[in-house]
CSV table of C-alpha atoms in Angstrom, one decimal:
chain,number,residue,atom,x,y,z
S,24,MET,CA,25.1,7.7,-15.1
S,25,PRO,CA,23.2,6.5,-18.2
S,26,ILE,CA,23.9,3.0,-19.5
S,27,GLU,CA,23.8,1.8,-23.1
S,28,VAL,CA,21.6,-1.3,-23.7
S,29,ASN,CA,20.9,-2.6,-27.2
S,30,GLY,CA,21.4,0.8,-28.7
S,31,LYS,CA,19.1,2.5,-26.2
S,32,THR,CA,20.2,4.9,-23.5
S,33,MET,CA,18.7,4.3,-20.1
S,34,GLU,CA,19.0,6.6,-17.1
S,35,THR,CA,20.3,5.2,-13.7
S,36,ASP,CA,20.6,6.8,-10.3
S,37,GLU,CA,23.9,7.6,-8.6
S,38,GLU,CA,24.1,4.0,-7.3
S,39,GLY,CA,23.4,2.5,-10.7
S,40,TYR,CA,19.8,1.5,-10.2
S,41,LEU,CA,17.6,1.8,-13.3
S,42,ALA,CA,15.6,5.1,-13.1
S,43,ASP,CA,12.5,3.6,-14.9
S,44,LEU,CA,11.9,0.0,-14.1
S,45,ASN,CA,9.5,-0.3,-17.1
S,46,GLN,CA,12.6,0.1,-19.4
S,47,TRP,CA,14.0,-3.2,-18.1
S,48,GLU,CA,14.9,-6.0,-20.4
S,49,PRO,CA,17.2,-9.0,-19.8
S,50,ALA,CA,20.1,-7.2,-21.6
S,51,VAL,CA,20.0,-4.6,-18.8
S,52,ALA,CA,21.2,-7.2,-16.4
S,53,ASP,CA,24.0,-8.3,-18.7
S,54,VAL,CA,25.2,-4.7,-19.2
S,55,MET,CA,25.1,-3.9,-15.5
S,56,ALA,CA,26.9,-7.1,-14.6
S,57,LYS,CA,29.7,-6.4,-17.1
S,58,LEU,CA,30.2,-3.0,-15.4
S,59,ASP,CA,30.8,-5.0,-12.1
S,60,ASP,CA,33.1,-7.5,-13.9
S,61,CYS,CA,30.5,-10.2,-13.3
S,62,GLN,CA,29.4,-12.8,-15.8
S,63,LEU,CA,25.7,-13.9,-15.3
S,64,THR,CA,25.0,-17.6,-15.1
S,65,ASP,CA,21.7,-19.5,-14.9
S,66,SER,CA,22.1,-19.4,-11.1
S,67,HIS,CA,22.2,-15.6,-11.2
S,68,TRP,CA,19.1,-15.6,-13.4
S,69,GLU,CA,17.2,-17.8,-11.1
S,70,VAL,CA,17.6,-15.1,-8.4
S,71,ILE,CA,17.0,-12.2,-10.8
S,72,ASN,CA,13.8,-13.8,-12.1
S,73,PHE,CA,12.6,-14.6,-8.7
S,74,LEU,CA,13.1,-11.0,-7.6
S,75,ARG,CA,11.2,-9.7,-10.6
S,76,GLU,CA,8.3,-12.1,-9.9
S,77,TYR,CA,8.3,-11.0,-6.2
S,78,TYR,CA,8.2,-7.4,-7.2
S,79,GLU,CA,5.4,-8.0,-9.7
S,80,GLU,CA,3.2,-9.6,-7.0
S,81,TYR,CA,4.0,-7.4,-4.0
S,82,GLN,CA,5.4,-4.2,-5.5
S,83,ILE,CA,8.5,-4.3,-3.3
S,84,ALA,CA,12.0,-5.7,-3.4
S,85,PRO,CA,12.2,-8.1,-0.5
S,86,ALA,CA,14.7,-7.7,2.4
S,87,VAL,CA,17.6,-10.1,2.2
S,88,ARG,CA,16.3,-12.2,5.0
S,89,VAL,CA,12.9,-12.6,3.3
S,90,LEU,CA,14.6,-13.2,0.0
S,91,THR,CA,16.8,-16.0,1.4
S,92,LYS,CA,13.9,-17.7,3.0
S,93,ALA,CA,11.7,-17.5,0.0
S,94,ILE,CA,14.5,-18.7,-2.4
S,95,GLY,CA,15.0,-21.7,0.0
S,96,LYS,CA,11.3,-22.5,-0.3
S,97,LYS,CA,11.2,-22.2,-4.0
S,98,LEU,CA,14.6,-23.5,-5.1
S,99,GLY,CA,15.7,-25.7,-2.2
S,100,PRO,CA,17.8,-25.2,1.0
S,101,ASP,CA,21.1,-25.5,-0.8
S,102,LYS,CA,20.2,-22.2,-2.5
S,103,GLY,CA,18.3,-20.6,0.3
S,104,ASN,CA,21.2,-19.5,2.4
S,105,SER,CA,23.3,-16.4,2.6
S,106,LYS,CA,26.6,-18.1,1.7
S,107,TYR,CA,25.2,-19.3,-1.7
S,108,LEU,CA,23.6,-15.9,-2.4
S,109,TYR,CA,26.6,-13.9,-1.4
S,110,GLU,CA,28.8,-16.1,-3.7
S,111,LEU,CA,26.6,-15.2,-6.6
S,112,PHE,CA,26.2,-11.6,-5.7
S,113,PRO,CA,29.2,-10.5,-3.6
S,114,TYR,CA,28.0,-6.9,-3.4
S,115,GLY,CA,25.0,-8.2,-1.4
S,116,PRO,CA,22.1,-10.3,-2.9
S,117,GLY,CA,19.6,-7.6,-2.1
S,118,LYS,CA,21.5,-4.7,-3.6
S,119,GLN,CA,23.2,-6.3,-6.5
S,120,ALA,CA,20.5,-8.7,-7.7
S,121,CYS,CA,17.8,-6.0,-7.4
S,122,LYS,CA,19.9,-3.7,-9.4
S,123,TYR,CA,20.3,-6.2,-12.2
S,124,ALA,CA,16.6,-7.0,-12.0
S,125,GLY,CA,15.8,-3.3,-12.7
S,126,LEU,CA,14.2,-2.9,-9.2
S,127,PRO,CA,14.7,-0.2,-6.6
S,128,LYS,CA,17.0,-0.9,-3.7
S,129,PRO,CA,15.3,-3.1,-1.2
S,130,THR,CA,13.3,-1.2,1.4
S,131,GLY,CA,15.4,-0.9,4.6
S,132,CYS,CA,18.7,-1.6,2.8
S,133,VAL,CA,21.4,1.0,3.5
R,5,MET,CA,16.8,-12.0,24.1
R,6,SER,CA,15.6,-8.9,25.9
R,7,ASP,CA,16.5,-6.9,22.8
R,8,ILE,CA,13.4,-8.3,21.1
R,9,LYS,CA,10.5,-6.0,21.8
R,10,LYS,CA,6.8,-6.2,21.0
R,11,PHE,CA,6.1,-3.5,18.5
R,12,MET,CA,2.6,-2.4,17.4
R,13,TYR,CA,2.0,-0.1,14.5
R,14,ILE,CA,-1.3,1.6,14.5
R,15,ASN,CA,-2.6,2.6,11.1
R,16,ARG,CA,-5.3,5.3,11.3
R,17,ARG,CA,-5.2,7.1,7.9
R,18,ALA,CA,-6.7,6.4,4.5
R,19,PRO,CA,-4.1,5.7,1.7
R,20,TYR,CA,-3.2,8.1,-1.1
R,21,GLY,CA,-4.8,11.3,0.3
R,22,THR,CA,-1.8,11.7,2.7
R,23,VAL,CA,1.6,9.9,2.9
R,24,TYR,CA,1.0,8.4,6.3
R,25,ALA,CA,-0.1,5.0,5.1
R,26,TRP,CA,2.8,4.4,2.8
R,27,GLU,CA,5.3,5.8,5.3
R,28,SER,CA,4.0,3.5,8.0
R,29,LEU,CA,4.3,0.5,5.6
R,30,GLU,CA,7.9,1.4,4.8
R,31,VAL,CA,8.7,1.7,8.5
R,32,VAL,CA,7.0,-1.6,9.2
R,33,LEU,CA,9.0,-3.4,6.5
R,34,ILE,CA,12.3,-1.9,7.7
R,35,GLY,CA,11.5,-2.7,11.4
R,36,ALA,CA,10.5,-6.3,10.6
R,37,ALA,CA,14.0,-6.9,9.1
R,38,PHE,CA,15.4,-6.4,12.6
R,39,ASP,CA,13.8,-9.5,14.2
R,40,GLN,CA,11.3,-7.7,16.4
R,41,LEU,CA,7.8,-9.0,17.3
R,42,VAL,CA,5.7,-6.8,15.1
R,43,SER,CA,1.9,-6.6,15.0
R,44,LEU,CA,-0.3,-4.2,13.1
R,45,ALA,CA,-3.6,-2.7,13.9
R,46,PHE,CA,-5.9,-1.0,11.4
R,47,ILE,CA,-8.4,1.3,13.0
R,48,ASP,CA,-10.4,4.4,11.9
R,49,ASP,CA,-9.6,5.3,8.3
R,50,GLY,CA,-6.6,3.0,8.4
R,51,ILE,CA,-9.0,0.2,7.4
R,52,TYR,CA,-9.2,1.7,4.0
R,53,GLN,CA,-5.5,0.9,3.4
R,54,ILE,CA,-6.3,-2.8,3.1
R,55,MET,CA,-9.5,-2.6,1.0
R,56,LYS,CA,-9.7,-5.0,-2.0
R,57,GLY,CA,-9.6,-4.0,-5.6
R,58,GLN,CA,-7.5,-0.8,-5.4
R,59,ASP,CA,-6.4,0.5,-8.8
R,60,THR,CA,-4.5,3.8,-8.9
R,61,SER,CA,-3.7,3.7,-12.6
R,62,GLN,CA,-5.7,6.8,-13.3
R,63,LEU,CA,-4.1,8.8,-10.5
R,64,GLY,CA,-0.5,8.2,-11.6
R,65,ILE,CA,0.6,7.1,-8.2
R,66,LYS,CA,1.8,3.8,-7.0
R,67,ASN,CA,-0.8,1.3,-5.7
R,68,PHE,CA,0.9,-0.1,-2.7
R,69,SER,CA,-1.9,-2.3,-1.5
R,70,PRO,CA,-0.3,-5.5,-3.0
R,71,THR,CA,2.6,-4.9,-0.6
R,72,TYR,CA,0.5,-5.8,2.5
R,73,GLY,CA,0.5,-9.3,1.0
R,74,ALA,CA,4.2,-9.6,1.7
R,75,LEU,CA,3.8,-8.9,5.5
R,76,GLY,CA,3.5,-12.7,6.1
R,77,ASP,CA,6.9,-13.2,4.5
R,78,TYR,CA,8.3,-10.5,6.9
R,79,GLY,CA,7.1,-12.6,9.9
R,80,ILE,CA,4.1,-10.3,10.6
R,81,THR,CA,1.3,-12.7,11.4
R,82,ASN,CA,-1.0,-10.7,13.7
R,83,ILE,CA,-3.0,-8.0,12.0
R,84,TYR,CA,-5.8,-6.6,14.0
R,85,VAL,CA,-8.8,-4.8,12.5
R,86,GLU,CA,-11.2,-3.0,14.9
R,87,LYS,CA,-14.8,-4.2,14.4
R,88,GLU,CA,-16.2,-0.8,15.4
R,89,SER,CA,-14.2,1.0,12.7
R,90,LEU,CA,-15.4,-1.5,10.1
R,91,GLU,CA,-19.0,-1.1,11.0
R,92,GLU,CA,-18.8,2.7,11.1
R,93,ARG,CA,-17.7,2.5,7.4
R,94,GLY,CA,-20.3,-0.1,6.3
R,95,LEU,CA,-17.5,-2.6,5.6
R,96,THR,CA,-17.1,-6.3,6.5
R,97,LEU,CA,-14.1,-8.6,6.5
R,98,ASP,CA,-15.0,-9.6,2.9
R,99,ASP,CA,-14.2,-6.1,1.7
R,100,LEU,CA,-10.6,-6.5,2.9
R,101,ILE,CA,-7.6,-8.1,1.2
R,102,PRO,CA,-7.3,-11.6,2.6
R,103,LEU,CA,-3.8,-11.4,4.2
R,104,LYS,CA,-2.2,-14.7,4.9
R,105,TYR,CA,1.0,-16.2,6.4
R,106,GLU,CA,2.6,-19.6,6.4
R,107,ASP,CA,2.9,-21.2,9.8
R,108,GLU,CA,6.4,-22.6,10.1
R,109,ASN,CA,5.4,-24.6,13.2
R,110,ASP,CA,2.5,-26.2,11.4
R,111,ASN,CA,4.0,-27.6,8.2
R,112,TYR,CA,3.7,-24.2,6.4
R,113,ALA,CA,0.0,-24.3,6.5
R,114,GLU,CA,-1.5,-21.0,5.2
R,115,LYS,CA,-3.4,-19.1,7.8
R,116,ASP,CA,-5.3,-15.8,8.0
R,117,SER,CA,-3.3,-12.9,9.5
R,118,ILE,CA,-6.3,-10.6,10.0
R,119,LYS,CA,-8.2,-10.8,13.2
R,120,VAL,CA,-11.3,-8.7,13.6
R,121,VAL,CA,-11.4,-7.6,17.3
R,122,THR,CA,-13.7,-5.3,19.3
R,123,ALA,CA,-12.4,-2.0,20.8
R,124,SER,CA,-12.2,-3.6,24.2
R,125,GLU,CA,-10.3,-6.6,22.9
R,126,LEU,CA,-7.9,-4.3,21.1
R,127,ALA,CA,-7.4,-2.3,24.2
R,128,LYS,CA,-6.1,-5.4,26.0
R,129,ILE,CA,-3.8,-6.2,23.0
R,130,LEU,CA,-2.4,-2.7,23.0
R,131,GLU,CA,-1.8,-3.0,26.8
R,132,GLU,CA,0.5,-6.0,26.1
R,133,GLN,CA,2.8,-4.1,23.7
R,134,GLU,CA,6.1,-2.6,24.6
R,135,VAL,CA,6.3,0.0,21.8
R,136,LEU,CA,3.3,1.6,20.1
R,137,LEU,CA,3.6,3.7,17.0
R,138,ASP,CA,0.7,5.6,15.6
R,139,PHE,CA,0.5,6.6,11.9
F,29,MET,CA,-25.8,32.2,-8.0
F,30,SER,CA,-24.8,28.5,-8.3
F,31,THR,CA,-21.9,27.1,-6.3
F,32,LEU,CA,-19.8,24.0,-6.7
F,33,HIS,CA,-18.8,22.7,-3.3
F,34,THR,CA,-15.8,20.4,-3.1
F,35,VAL,CA,-14.8,18.0,-0.3
F,36,ASN,CA,-11.5,16.2,-0.4
F,37,LYS,CA,-11.1,15.0,3.2
F,38,SER,CA,-12.4,11.8,4.7
F,39,PRO,CA,-15.7,12.4,6.6
F,40,PHE,CA,-14.4,10.3,9.5
F,41,GLU,CA,-11.3,12.4,9.9
F,42,LYS,CA,-12.7,15.9,9.4
F,43,ASN,CA,-16.1,17.4,9.6
F,44,SER,CA,-15.8,19.1,6.2
F,45,LEU,CA,-18.5,17.0,4.5
F,46,GLU,CA,-20.9,17.6,7.4
F,47,THR,CA,-20.3,21.4,7.4
F,48,CYS,CA,-20.5,21.6,3.6
F,49,VAL,CA,-23.9,19.9,3.5
F,50,ARG,CA,-25.2,22.0,6.4
F,51,LEU,CA,-24.2,25.3,4.8
F,52,ALA,CA,-24.5,24.6,1.0
F,53,ALA,CA,-27.6,26.2,-0.5
F,54,LYS,CA,-30.3,24.1,-2.3
F,55,GLY,CA,-29.5,23.5,-5.9
F,56,SER,CA,-25.8,23.5,-5.3
F,57,THR,CA,-23.5,20.8,-6.5
F,58,VAL,CA,-21.3,18.9,-4.1
F,59,LEU,CA,-18.2,17.0,-5.4
F,60,MET,CA,-16.4,14.6,-3.3
F,61,TYR,CA,-12.8,13.7,-4.4
F,62,GLU,CA,-9.5,12.3,-3.0
F,63,ASP,CA,-10.2,11.0,0.5
F,64,GLY,CA,-13.6,12.7,0.4
F,65,VAL,CA,-14.9,9.8,-1.8
F,66,TYR,CA,-15.3,7.6,1.3
F,67,GLY,CA,-18.4,9.7,2.1
F,68,ALA,CA,-20.1,8.4,-1.0
F,69,MET,CA,-20.4,4.8,0.3
F,70,LYS,CA,-23.5,3.0,1.4
F,71,GLY,CA,-24.0,1.9,5.0
F,72,THR,CA,-21.5,4.3,6.6
F,73,ALA,CA,-22.0,6.4,9.7
F,74,VAL,CA,-22.2,9.5,7.5
F,75,ALA,CA,-24.6,8.1,4.9
F,76,ASP,CA,-27.6,10.0,6.4
F,77,THR,CA,-25.7,13.3,5.9
F,78,VAL,CA,-25.2,12.5,2.2
F,79,LYS,CA,-28.8,11.4,1.8
F,80,THR,CA,-29.9,14.7,3.2
F,81,ALA,CA,-27.7,16.5,0.6
F,82,LEU,CA,-29.1,14.3,-2.2
F,83,LYS,CA,-32.7,15.6,-1.5
F,84,THR,CA,-31.8,19.2,-2.5
F,85,MET,CA,-28.4,19.1,-4.3
F,86,GLN,CA,-26.6,17.3,-7.0
F,87,VAL,CA,-23.9,15.0,-5.4
F,88,CYS,CA,-21.0,13.9,-7.5
F,89,VAL,CA,-17.9,11.8,-6.7
F,90,MET,CA,-14.6,11.5,-8.6
F,91,GLY,CA,-14.4,8.2,-10.4
F,92,PRO,CA,-10.6,7.8,-10.6
F,93,ASP,CA,-10.4,8.4,-6.8
F,94,LEU,CA,-13.0,5.7,-6.2
F,95,LYS,CA,-11.1,3.2,-8.4
F,96,ALA,CA,-7.8,3.9,-6.6
F,97,ARG,CA,-9.5,3.1,-3.3
F,98,GLY,CA,-11.2,-0.1,-4.4
F,99,ILE,CA,-14.7,1.3,-4.2
F,100,ASP,CA,-16.9,0.0,-7.0
F,101,ALA,CA,-20.2,1.5,-8.2
F,102,ALA,CA,-22.3,-1.1,-6.2
F,103,LYS,CA,-21.0,0.4,-3.0
F,104,LEU,CA,-22.2,3.9,-3.7
F,105,LEU,CA,-25.3,5.5,-2.3
F,106,ASP,CA,-28.2,5.7,-4.9
F,107,GLY,CA,-28.3,9.0,-6.7
F,108,ILE,CA,-24.7,9.9,-6.6
F,109,LYS,CA,-23.2,10.7,-10.0
F,110,VAL,CA,-19.7,9.4,-10.8
F,111,VAL,CA,-17.6,12.0,-12.7
F,112,ASP,CA,-14.1,12.3,-14.2
F,113,TYR,CA,-11.5,15.1,-14.4
F,114,SER,CA,-13.0,16.8,-17.4
F,115,ASP,CA,-16.4,16.8,-15.7
F,116,PHE,CA,-14.7,18.5,-12.7
F,117,VAL,CA,-13.5,21.2,-15.1
F,118,LYS,CA,-16.9,21.6,-16.6
F,119,LEU,CA,-18.6,21.9,-13.2
F,120,SER,CA,-16.1,24.6,-12.2
F,121,VAL,CA,-16.9,26.6,-15.3
F,122,GLU,CA,-20.6,26.1,-15.2
F,123,ASN,CA,-21.0,27.2,-11.6
F,124,ASP,CA,-20.5,30.9,-10.6
F,125,LYS,CA,-18.0,30.0,-7.9
F,126,VAL,CA,-16.2,27.1,-6.2
F,127,GLN,CA,-16.2,26.6,-2.5
F,128,ALA,CA,-13.5,24.2,-1.4
F,129,TRP,CA,-14.1,22.7,2.0
F,130,LEU,CA,-10.7,21.7,3.2
């Protein structure tokens, strides 16, 4: 289903992931979050930006376990745990945050 | 736990010409998410998968060589490269991407994941594995 | 009759390069592309085969395939010509036929 972002139409797949990750801009995350009835805060953005940087460097969306550990190292143990991340992204930090970040679904995620 | 097994993925094909290299990497990343003891071996043309400086922009296909750099994050710290395969191809360790991991038991010190081993050393390592997967 | 011979398999996985060089006539052009480009590197176990070809044939290698695989010009055997896709088309047209060794 295509989404409308700043007057541009962007294709997504059947699960809502952006078809062309080069089209991503911050407003994409806001639009997708609104569809999920979710309001993005700075805490959400920390994770989204982290995922984008990770993808930029390694060309993959990390598995949740890897994400949790890496967030802990970068942002501290109070954020590097599944409870914190699931509170931010109740549909699953891997799936939901990667979607907002314009990335493909994490490898190995079902 | 006895559920944890020693897995060894053997990579023997060059990247891009066939899909084996990428498929193997995907399986490795999926497998590593299940808390198994995973090692990798690059032998024969598999060595070409981890050559430095890959740039596929003119081919219009994804350059997945940066993804090998994430293996350390996935807990894969033993990556074996067969010396004989390197020599047959006129390559040295310097031609390969310097893959690293952070050792949690040593104050997160950065260490090299790649170990260049001879065929007979690798044979012993393969003997110690419980599951071998060849790509 | 001039022939363009193409090789797109790694010389370590298949013997296509070896057979090509053995059977290609003098004055032919050999083009290595896709995984075939590994045959163009210095210091490999197949370098002598390519050196033999270089004595009597023109040997070319596909630049974009080299770049994708991280092989820079300094790693190539002397005398090998780096070409691009439009050169491939030209070579196909200039020669009377194309022999693809798969």
